[in-house]
């Protein structure tokens, strides 16, 4: 070992001038950290997008549900209004029938009263009108004939 070279000078940790392996490792670590941060940021963005998408879907579902409920309420109100209208029409028809019965009875009473007045006035005038013959007997009032008589 003659020229002044000692065996320790060849060890990797004993080399003096070159720090390249250390700087490469440091560079890789920094680059790895940057990549990890970028991956974390991308994950967070993806999660935020998923969350935003879920919120939008839920809002859309909620809006459709509210629209359906509003439409259902509207149909229910229309049915109730139609039912009230039909009820009013039935009540009006019932009143008209009742009024027509009352009107018919009133007219019948007036006719009878007018007939009685006319008969009275005609009876006051001698020879104006012969008295009406009595009404024919009904079947129940008719005298029994020989066919109807019990046989002995």
mmCIF file of C-alpha atoms in Angstrom:
data_model
loop_
_atom_site.group_PDB
_atom_site.id
_atom_site.type_symbol
_atom_site.label_atom_id
_atom_site.label_comp_id
_atom_site.label_asym_id
_atom_site.label_seq_id
_atom_site.Cartn_x
_atom_site.Cartn_y
_atom_site.Cartn_z
ATOM 1 C CA UNK A 1 0.000 0.000 0.000
ATOM 2 C CA UNK A 2 2.608 2.145 -0.920
ATOM 3 C CA UNK A 3 1.498 5.370 -2.379
ATOM 4 C CA UNK A 4 -0.208 6.695 0.669
ATOM 5 C CA UNK A 5 -3.599 5.316 -0.035
ATOM 6 C CA UNK A 6 -5.315 4.079 2.994
ATOM 7 C CA UNK A 7 -8.054 1.482 2.852
ATOM 8 C CA UNK A 8 -10.516 3.759 4.622
ATOM 9 C CA UNK A 9 -10.596 6.176 1.741
ATOM 10 C CA UNK A 10 -12.533 3.690 -0.411
ATOM 11 C CA UNK A 11 -15.468 3.300 1.932
ATOM 12 C CA UNK A 12 -18.650 4.936 0.750
ATOM 13 C CA UNK A 13 -19.150 6.932 3.883
ATOM 14 C CA UNK A 14 -15.612 8.165 3.781
ATOM 15 C CA UNK A 15 -15.670 9.617 0.279
ATOM 16 C CA UNK A 16 -15.180 13.250 0.412
ATOM 17 C CA UNK A 17 -16.417 15.222 -2.565
ATOM 18 C CA UNK A 18 -19.600 13.688 -3.948
ATOM 19 C CA UNK A 19 -23.010 14.093 -2.244
ATOM 20 C CA UNK A 20 -25.030 12.970 -5.271
ATOM 21 C CA UNK A 21 -26.718 9.940 -3.696
ATOM 22 C CA UNK A 22 -27.907 12.015 -0.785
ATOM 23 C CA UNK A 23 -29.293 14.780 -3.008
ATOM 24 C CA UNK A 24 -31.037 12.234 -5.258
ATOM 25 C CA UNK A 25 -32.735 10.687 -2.260
ATOM 26 C CA UNK A 26 -33.689 14.107 -0.973
ATOM 27 C CA UNK A 27 -35.011 15.018 -4.421
ATOM 28 C CA UNK A 28 -37.013 11.754 -4.591
ATOM 29 C CA UNK A 29 -38.403 12.372 -1.121
ATOM 30 C CA UNK A 30 -39.454 15.897 -2.057
ATOM 31 C CA UNK A 31 -40.958 14.693 -5.307
ATOM 32 C CA UNK A 32 -42.705 11.864 -3.455
ATOM 33 C CA UNK A 33 -44.086 14.384 -0.922
ATOM 34 C CA UNK A 34 -45.317 16.596 -3.761
ATOM 35 C CA UNK A 35 -46.930 13.602 -5.451
ATOM 36 C CA UNK A 36 -48.521 12.498 -2.164
ATOM 37 C CA UNK A 37 -49.896 16.005 -1.627
ATOM 38 C CA UNK A 38 -51.233 16.058 -5.181
ATOM 39 C CA UNK A 39 -52.834 12.628 -4.708
ATOM 40 C CA UNK A 40 -54.376 13.779 -1.422
ATOM 41 C CA UNK A 41 -55.675 16.940 -3.113
ATOM 42 C CA UNK A 42 -57.126 14.855 -5.973
ATOM 43 C CA UNK A 43 -58.803 12.491 -3.454
ATOM 44 C CA UNK A 44 -60.283 15.467 -1.633
ATOM 45 C CA UNK A 45 -61.489 16.944 -4.942
ATOM 46 C CA UNK A 46 -63.051 13.594 -5.889
ATOM 47 C CA UNK A 47 -64.730 13.345 -2.485
ATOM 48 C CA UNK A 48 -65.960 16.931 -2.824
ATOM 49 C CA UNK A 49 -67.306 16.162 -6.311
ATOM 50 C CA UNK A 50 -69.025 13.011 -5.022
ATOM 51 C CA UNK A 51 -70.478 14.955 -2.117
ATOM 52 C CA UNK A 52 -71.642 17.746 -4.456
ATOM 53 C CA UNK A 53 -73.131 15.193 -6.854
ATOM 54 C CA UNK A 54 -74.921 13.434 -3.986
ATOM 55 C CA UNK A 55 -76.280 16.761 -2.732
ATOM 56 C CA UNK A 56 -77.499 17.671 -6.223
ATOM 57 C CA UNK A 57 -79.220 14.271 -6.595
ATOM 58 C CA UNK A 58 -80.821 14.629 -3.170
ATOM 59 C CA UNK A 59 -81.971 18.165 -3.999
ATOM 60 C CA UNK A 60 -83.395 16.955 -7.313
ATOM 61 C CA UNK A 61 -85.181 14.087 -5.542
ATOM 62 C CA UNK A 62 -86.494 16.449 -2.895
ATOM 63 C CA UNK A 63 -87.678 18.877 -5.568
ATOM 64 C CA UNK A 64 -89.452 16.106 -7.517
ATOM 65 C CA UNK A 65 -91.028 14.846 -4.304
ATOM 66 C CA UNK A 66 -92.226 18.356 -3.451
ATOM 67 C CA UNK A 67 -93.611 18.766 -6.976
ATOM 68 C CA UNK A 68 -95.453 15.430 -6.662
ATOM 69 C CA UNK A 69 -96.843 16.422 -3.284
ATOM 70 C CA UNK A 70 -97.920 19.805 -4.648
ATOM 71 C CA UNK A 71 -99.579 18.136 -7.642
ATOM 72 C CA UNK A 72 -101.293 15.677 -5.298
ATOM 73 C CA UNK A 73 -102.530 18.543 -3.115
ATOM 74 C CA UNK A 74 -103.784 20.343 -6.219
ATOM 75 C CA UNK A 75 -105.636 17.218 -7.412
ATOM 76 C CA UNK A 76 -107.113 16.753 -3.936
ATOM 77 C CA UNK A 77 -108.296 20.381 -3.895
ATOM 78 C CA UNK A 78 -109.800 19.935 -7.367
ATOM 79 C CA UNK A 79 -111.583 16.746 -6.238
ATOM 80 C CA UNK A 80 -112.918 18.514 -3.153
ATOM 81 C CA UNK A 81 -114.072 21.476 -5.247
ATOM 82 C CA UNK A 82 -115.767 19.120 -7.715
ATOM 83 C CA UNK A 83 -117.390 17.268 -4.814
ATOM 84 C CA UNK A 84 -118.638 20.573 -3.338
ATOM 85 C CA UNK A 85 -119.957 21.605 -6.738
ATOM 86 C CA UNK A 86 -121.780 18.278 -7.180
ATOM 87 C CA UNK A 87 -123.178 18.567 -3.667
ATOM 88 C CA UNK A 88 -124.448 22.069 -4.465
ATOM 89 C CA UNK A 89 -125.990 20.806 -7.715
ATOM 90 C CA UNK A 90 -127.712 17.951 -5.876
ATOM 91 C CA UNK A 91 -128.982 20.354 -3.221
ATOM 92 C CA UNK A 92 -130.250 22.719 -5.920
ATOM 93 C CA UNK A 93 -131.999 19.842 -7.734
ATOM 94 C CA UNK A 94 -133.540 18.693 -4.426
ATOM 95 C CA UNK A 95 -134.761 22.235 -3.751
ATOM 96 C CA UNK A 96 -136.206 22.468 -7.259
ATOM 97 C CA UNK A 97 -138.004 19.135 -6.835
ATOM 98 C CA UNK A 98 -139.322 20.207 -3.472
ATOM 99 C CA UNK A 99 -140.356 23.551 -4.908
ATOM 100 C CA UNK A 100 -142.037 21.847 -7.853
ATOM 101 C CA UNK A 101 -143.948 19.591 -5.437
ATOM 102 C CA UNK A 102 -144.970 22.609 -3.401
ATOM 103 C CA UNK A 103 -145.888 24.502 -6.564
ATOM 104 C CA UNK A 104 -147.854 21.526 -7.894
ATOM 105 C CA UNK A 105 -149.716 21.158 -4.595
ATOM 106 C CA UNK A 106 -150.398 24.899 -4.514
ATOM 107 C CA UNK A 107 -151.717 24.815 -8.087
ATOM 108 C CA UNK A 108 -153.871 21.767 -7.291
ATOM 109 C CA UNK A 109 -155.306 23.562 -4.252
ATOM 110 C CA UNK A 110 -156.026 26.637 -6.382
ATOM 111 C CA UNK A 111 -157.717 24.485 -9.028
ATOM 112 C CA UNK A 112 -159.867 22.766 -6.423
ATOM 113 C CA UNK A 113 -160.751 26.121 -4.890
ATOM 114 C CA UNK A 114 -161.628 27.521 -8.322
ATOM 115 C CA UNK A 115 -163.737 24.434 -9.110
ATOM 116 C CA UNK A 116 -165.565 24.727 -5.815
ATOM 117 C CA UNK A 117 -166.156 28.432 -6.452
ATOM 118 C CA UNK A 118 -167.379 27.698 -9.977
ATOM 119 C CA UNK A 119 -169.708 24.940 -8.765
ATOM 120 C CA UNK A 120 -171.021 27.217 -6.056
ATOM 121 C CA UNK A 121 -171.649 30.026 -8.522
ATOM 122 C CA UNK A 122 -173.277 27.668 -11.000
ATOM 123 C CA UNK A 123 -175.476 26.251 -8.285
ATOM 124 C CA UNK A 124 -176.738 29.774 -7.566
ATOM 125 C CA UNK A 125 -177.944 30.169 -11.139
ATOM 126 C CA UNK A 126 -181.145 28.178 -11.746
ATOM 127 C CA UNK A 127 -180.870 25.826 -14.719
ATOM 128 C CA UNK A 128 -177.290 26.834 -15.470
ATOM 129 C CA UNK A 129 -175.884 23.395 -15.022
ATOM 130 C CA UNK A 130 -177.399 20.144 -13.885
ATOM 131 C CA UNK A 131 -175.872 18.725 -10.750
ATOM 132 C CA UNK A 132 -173.161 16.182 -11.284
ATOM 133 C CA UNK A 133 -174.180 12.574 -11.046
ATOM 134 C CA UNK A 134 -172.641 10.696 -8.164
ATOM 135 C CA UNK A 135 -169.377 8.879 -8.868
ATOM 136 C CA UNK A 136 -169.778 5.265 -10.000
ATOM 137 C CA UNK A 137 -169.181 2.748 -7.246
ATOM 138 C CA UNK A 138 -165.787 1.147 -7.095
ATOM 139 C CA UNK A 139 -165.367 -2.580 -7.364
ATOM 140 C CA UNK A 140 -165.169 -2.990 -3.580
ATOM 141 C CA UNK A 141 -168.380 -0.968 -3.113
ATOM 142 C CA UNK A 142 -170.344 -2.739 -5.869
ATOM 143 C CA UNK A 143 -173.290 -4.930 -4.741
ATOM 144 C CA UNK A 144 -172.571 -8.598 -4.950
ATOM 145 C CA UNK A 145 -173.983 -10.471 -7.887
ATOM 146 C CA UNK A 146 -175.227 -14.016 -7.971
ATOM 147 C CA UNK A 147 -171.750 -15.201 -9.029
ATOM 148 C CA UNK A 148 -170.174 -13.587 -5.980
ATOM 149 C CA UNK A 149 -172.832 -14.860 -3.528
ATOM 150 C CA UNK A 150 -171.840 -17.782 -1.363
ATOM 151 C CA UNK A 151 -173.305 -21.047 -2.458
ATOM 152 C CA UNK A 152 -175.369 -23.052 -0.089
#
